[in-house]
């Protein structure tokens, strides 16, 4: 059994992953930015007597990352697996979204993961053993308006991960990417303020309708956690691992179109867009 650090564990995929890996017998250090949100995870770990230690870990902060990983290394002497899960969402047209939002999304979703990677690389390389699992998104493989900031951060993280996998391959350190589709977590289920009408409202309305249709038959974050467990246990040796009910379907939807066809979908009529979703995703989307 290994020593595993999971980031972003207060809710959702991170919490489910920490619980799943601890139930499998691993020693889990569960990082979260705000320890006031540790109640649910702490209660489950206590009730089931799981080897979960909750640590303060703000991936946006150099000092917080250094403190957390140094604490784990001092206590256990090694880190066998890093699960880079901490992330934030962002939805809105590129023209109207402030540059500050783009910076914040990149800070957490890209640089936050990079900080954690650099914290474990030296010891894994020296031991010639370890695994780094980066949670991206299906949005790491294609752009879908109005998710410019979010998709950009996930594309960047996937590019970094692929380079990292090559760099660490000679040292027997594995890198894997996990690409969830629409998963029922606070990131997707928390009601969003209704955006005022703007020139790009059609795209936001369509994306919201797709999420609503998908969440009518919700996919549990524990399904993503199972994918992560399969990687940890060596049952999956792939670099990219789509997960969730619509993860692989989303990626295939994009791959089945040329770049020009995908771009043209942004200008399609509502009826054309709904029909395309039905054909490629098998999803009945009801537009408001």
Coordinates of C-alpha atoms in Angstrom, one line a residue:
X1 CA 0.0 0.0 0.0
X2 CA 1.2 3.5 -0.8
X3 CA 1.4 7.0 0.6
X4 CA -0.8 9.2 -1.5
X5 CA -1.4 13.0 -1.6
X6 CA -4.8 14.1 -3.0
X7 CA -5.4 17.9 -3.5
X8 CA -8.8 19.6 -3.4
X9 CA -10.5 17.1 -1.1
X10 CA -13.2 19.2 0.7
X11 CA -15.9 18.1 -1.8
X12 CA -16.5 16.3 -5.1
X13 CA -13.9 14.2 -6.9
X14 CA -11.1 15.0 -4.5
X15 CA -13.1 13.9 -1.5
X16 CA -14.4 10.7 -3.3
X17 CA -10.8 9.9 -4.3
X18 CA -9.4 10.3 -0.8
X19 CA -12.1 8.0 0.6
X20 CA -11.8 5.4 -2.2
X21 CA -8.0 5.1 -2.0
X22 CA -8.1 5.0 1.8
X23 CA -10.8 2.2 1.7
X24 CA -8.4 0.3 -0.6
X25 CA -5.8 0.4 2.2
X26 CA -3.6 3.3 1.1
X27 CA -2.4 6.0 3.5
X28 CA -4.0 9.3 2.2
X29 CA -3.0 12.8 3.0
X30 CA -6.0 14.9 2.0
X31 CA -5.2 18.5 1.1
X32 CA -7.6 21.3 1.2
X33 CA -7.4 25.1 1.1
X34 CA -9.9 25.7 3.9
X35 CA -9.8 23.4 6.9
X36 CA -13.2 24.7 8.0
X37 CA -14.6 22.5 5.2
X38 CA -13.1 19.2 6.4
X39 CA -16.2 18.1 8.4
X40 CA -17.7 15.5 5.9
X41 CA -14.4 13.9 5.0
X42 CA -13.2 13.8 8.6
X43 CA -16.5 12.2 9.8
X44 CA -16.4 9.5 7.1
X45 CA -12.7 8.7 7.8
X46 CA -13.4 8.5 11.6
X47 CA -16.5 6.4 11.2
X48 CA -14.7 3.9 8.9
X49 CA -11.4 4.1 10.6
X50 CA -9.6 5.2 7.4
X51 CA -6.0 6.2 7.2
X52 CA -6.8 9.8 6.1
X53 CA -4.8 12.8 7.4
X54 CA -6.3 16.2 6.5
X55 CA -3.6 18.8 5.7
X56 CA -3.9 22.5 4.8
X57 CA -2.9 22.8 1.2
X58 CA -3.5 25.9 -0.9
X59 CA -2.2 25.0 -4.4
X60 CA -2.1 28.7 -5.2
X61 CA 0.6 29.3 -2.6
X62 CA 4.2 28.3 -2.9
X63 CA 4.7 28.3 0.9
X64 CA 1.5 26.3 1.5
X65 CA 2.6 23.6 -1.0
X66 CA 6.1 23.5 0.4
X67 CA 4.8 23.1 4.0
X68 CA 2.3 20.4 3.1
X69 CA 4.6 18.2 1.1
X70 CA 7.5 18.6 3.4
X71 CA 5.2 17.6 6.3
X72 CA 4.3 14.4 4.5
X73 CA 7.9 13.6 3.5
X74 CA 9.1 14.1 7.1
X75 CA 6.3 11.9 8.5
X76 CA 6.3 9.1 5.9
X77 CA 9.7 9.5 4.2
X78 CA 8.1 9.1 0.7
X79 CA 5.2 10.0 -1.5
X80 CA 4.1 7.2 -3.8
X81 CA 1.3 8.9 -5.6
X82 CA 0.2 12.5 -6.2
X83 CA -3.4 13.1 -7.4
X84 CA -3.6 16.6 -8.7
X85 CA -7.3 17.3 -8.4
X86 CA -7.7 20.9 -7.0
X87 CA -9.3 23.1 -9.6
X88 CA -11.9 25.8 -10.2
X89 CA -14.5 26.4 -12.9
X90 CA -15.2 29.4 -15.1
X91 CA -17.8 30.0 -17.7
X92 CA -18.3 33.0 -19.9
X93 CA -17.5 34.5 -23.3
X94 CA -13.9 35.5 -23.8
X95 CA -14.7 39.0 -24.8
X96 CA -16.7 39.7 -21.6
X97 CA -14.6 37.8 -19.1
X98 CA -12.0 39.9 -17.2
X99 CA -8.4 39.0 -17.7
X100 CA -8.2 38.7 -13.9
X101 CA -10.5 35.6 -14.1
X102 CA -8.3 34.0 -16.8
X103 CA -5.3 34.5 -14.5
X104 CA -7.0 33.0 -11.5
X105 CA -8.2 30.0 -13.4
X106 CA -4.7 29.4 -14.7
X107 CA -3.2 30.0 -11.3
X108 CA -5.2 27.2 -9.7
X109 CA -5.8 24.8 -12.6
X110 CA -2.3 25.0 -14.1
X111 CA 0.2 26.5 -11.8
X112 CA -1.3 24.9 -8.7
X113 CA -0.9 21.5 -10.2
X114 CA 2.6 22.4 -11.4
X115 CA 3.6 23.5 -7.8
X116 CA 2.6 20.1 -6.5
X117 CA 4.3 18.2 -9.3
X118 CA 7.6 20.0 -8.6
X119 CA 7.2 19.1 -4.9
X120 CA 7.2 15.4 -5.6
X121 CA 9.4 15.0 -8.7
X122 CA 12.9 15.0 -7.0
X123 CA 12.1 12.2 -4.5
X124 CA 10.2 10.1 -7.1
X125 CA 13.0 10.5 -9.6
X126 CA 15.6 9.5 -7.0
X127 CA 13.6 6.5 -5.8
X128 CA 12.8 5.6 -9.4
X129 CA 9.3 5.0 -8.3
X130 CA 6.0 6.9 -8.2
X131 CA 2.9 8.0 -10.0
X132 CA 1.5 11.5 -10.8
X133 CA -2.2 11.6 -11.7
X134 CA -3.4 14.9 -13.1
X135 CA -7.2 15.5 -13.2
X136 CA -8.0 17.6 -16.2
X137 CA -11.4 17.4 -18.1
X138 CA -12.8 16.5 -21.4
X139 CA -12.3 20.2 -21.9
X140 CA -8.6 19.4 -22.0
X141 CA -9.1 17.9 -25.5
X142 CA -11.5 20.4 -27.1
X143 CA -12.9 23.8 -26.8
X144 CA -16.6 24.4 -26.2
X145 CA -17.9 27.9 -25.9
X146 CA -18.3 29.6 -23.4
X147 CA -15.6 27.8 -21.5
X148 CA -12.5 29.6 -22.9
X149 CA -10.7 30.2 -19.6
X150 CA -11.5 26.8 -18.3
X151 CA -10.6 24.9 -21.5
X152 CA -7.3 26.9 -21.8
X153 CA -6.2 25.9 -18.3
X154 CA -7.0 22.3 -19.0
X155 CA -5.3 22.2 -22.4
X156 CA -2.2 23.7 -20.8
X157 CA -2.3 21.1 -18.0
X158 CA -2.6 18.3 -20.5
X159 CA 0.3 19.6 -22.5
X160 CA 2.4 19.8 -19.4
X161 CA 1.3 16.3 -18.4
X162 CA 2.4 14.8 -21.8
X163 CA 5.8 16.4 -21.5
X164 CA 6.1 15.3 -17.9
X165 CA 5.3 11.7 -18.8
X166 CA 8.2 11.7 -21.3
X167 CA 10.6 13.3 -18.9
X168 CA 9.9 10.9 -16.1
X169 CA 9.6 7.7 -18.2
X170 CA 13.3 6.9 -17.9
X171 CA 13.0 7.1 -14.1
X172 CA 10.1 4.6 -13.9
X173 CA 7.8 7.3 -12.7
X174 CA 4.4 7.2 -14.4
X175 CA 2.1 10.1 -15.4
X176 CA -1.6 9.7 -16.1
X177 CA -4.3 12.1 -17.1
X178 CA -7.9 11.6 -16.0
X179 CA -10.6 13.4 -18.1
X180 CA -14.0 13.6 -16.4
X181 CA -17.1 14.5 -18.3
X182 CA -20.0 16.1 -16.5
X183 CA -19.9 14.8 -12.9
X184 CA -22.3 15.6 -10.1
X185 CA -20.1 17.8 -7.8
X186 CA -20.6 21.3 -6.3
X187 CA -18.7 22.6 -9.3
X188 CA -21.6 21.5 -11.6
X189 CA -24.6 21.4 -9.3
X190 CA -24.3 24.7 -7.5
X191 CA -26.9 27.1 -9.1
X192 CA -25.2 29.8 -11.1
X193 CA -26.4 33.4 -11.3
X194 CA -28.4 34.1 -14.5
X195 CA -26.1 36.0 -16.8
X196 CA -27.5 39.2 -18.3
X197 CA -28.2 38.9 -22.1
X198 CA -25.1 39.4 -24.2
X199 CA -24.1 38.7 -27.8
X200 CA -22.9 35.2 -26.9
X201 CA -25.9 34.1 -24.8
X202 CA -26.8 31.3 -27.2
X203 CA -23.7 29.4 -26.3
X204 CA -24.2 29.7 -22.5
X205 CA -27.8 28.7 -22.8
X206 CA -26.8 25.6 -24.8
X207 CA -24.1 24.5 -22.4
X208 CA -26.4 25.0 -19.4
X209 CA -29.1 22.9 -21.1
X210 CA -26.6 20.1 -21.8
X211 CA -25.4 20.1 -18.2
X212 CA -29.0 20.0 -17.0
X213 CA -29.7 17.0 -19.2
X214 CA -26.6 15.2 -18.1
X215 CA -27.2 15.9 -14.4
X216 CA -30.8 14.5 -14.7
X217 CA -29.1 11.1 -14.5
X218 CA -26.0 12.2 -12.4
X219 CA -22.6 10.5 -12.5
X220 CA -21.1 10.2 -9.0
X221 CA -17.6 11.5 -8.3
X222 CA -16.9 8.0 -7.0
X223 CA -16.9 6.8 -10.6
X224 CA -14.0 9.1 -11.3
X225 CA -12.4 7.9 -8.1
X226 CA -12.6 4.3 -9.4
X227 CA -10.8 5.3 -12.6
X228 CA -8.1 6.9 -10.4
X229 CA -7.9 3.7 -8.2
X230 CA -7.4 1.6 -11.4
X231 CA -4.4 3.7 -12.3
X232 CA -3.0 3.5 -8.9
X233 CA -3.5 -0.3 -8.9
X234 CA -1.9 -0.6 -12.3
X235 CA -5.1 -1.8 -14.0
X236 CA -4.9 1.1 -16.5
X237 CA -1.6 2.0 -18.1
X238 CA -2.9 4.6 -20.5
X239 CA -1.8 8.2 -20.5
X240 CA -5.3 9.6 -21.1
X241 CA -8.2 8.1 -19.2
X242 CA -11.7 9.6 -20.0
X243 CA -14.2 8.9 -17.3
X244 CA -17.8 9.4 -16.3
X245 CA -20.9 8.5 -18.2
X246 CA -20.2 11.0 -21.0
X247 CA -16.4 11.4 -20.8
X248 CA -15.4 9.2 -23.8
X249 CA -18.5 10.2 -25.8
X250 CA -17.6 13.9 -25.4
X251 CA -14.1 13.3 -26.8
X252 CA -15.4 11.2 -29.6
X253 CA -18.0 13.8 -30.5
X254 CA -15.1 16.2 -31.1
X255 CA -12.9 13.7 -32.9
X256 CA -15.6 12.8 -35.3
X257 CA -15.7 16.3 -36.7
X258 CA -13.1 18.3 -38.6
X259 CA -11.9 21.5 -37.0
X260 CA -14.1 23.4 -39.5
X261 CA -17.2 21.3 -38.6
X262 CA -16.6 21.9 -34.9
X263 CA -16.3 25.6 -35.4
X264 CA -19.4 25.8 -37.5
X265 CA -21.4 24.1 -34.8
X266 CA -21.1 27.4 -32.9
X267 CA -23.1 29.1 -35.6
X268 CA -25.7 26.3 -36.0
X269 CA -29.4 26.9 -35.2
X270 CA -30.8 25.6 -32.0
X271 CA -32.5 22.7 -33.8
X272 CA -29.3 21.8 -35.6
X273 CA -27.3 21.9 -32.4
X274 CA -29.9 19.8 -30.4
X275 CA -29.9 17.2 -33.3
X276 CA -26.1 17.0 -33.3
X277 CA -26.0 16.4 -29.6
X278 CA -28.6 13.7 -29.9
X279 CA -26.8 12.0 -32.8
X280 CA -23.3 12.1 -31.1
X281 CA -24.1 12.0 -27.4
X282 CA -27.4 10.2 -27.3
X283 CA -28.7 13.0 -25.1
X284 CA -32.1 14.7 -25.3
X285 CA -31.3 18.3 -24.5
X286 CA -34.2 20.7 -23.9
X287 CA -33.3 24.3 -24.6
X288 CA -35.0 27.0 -22.4

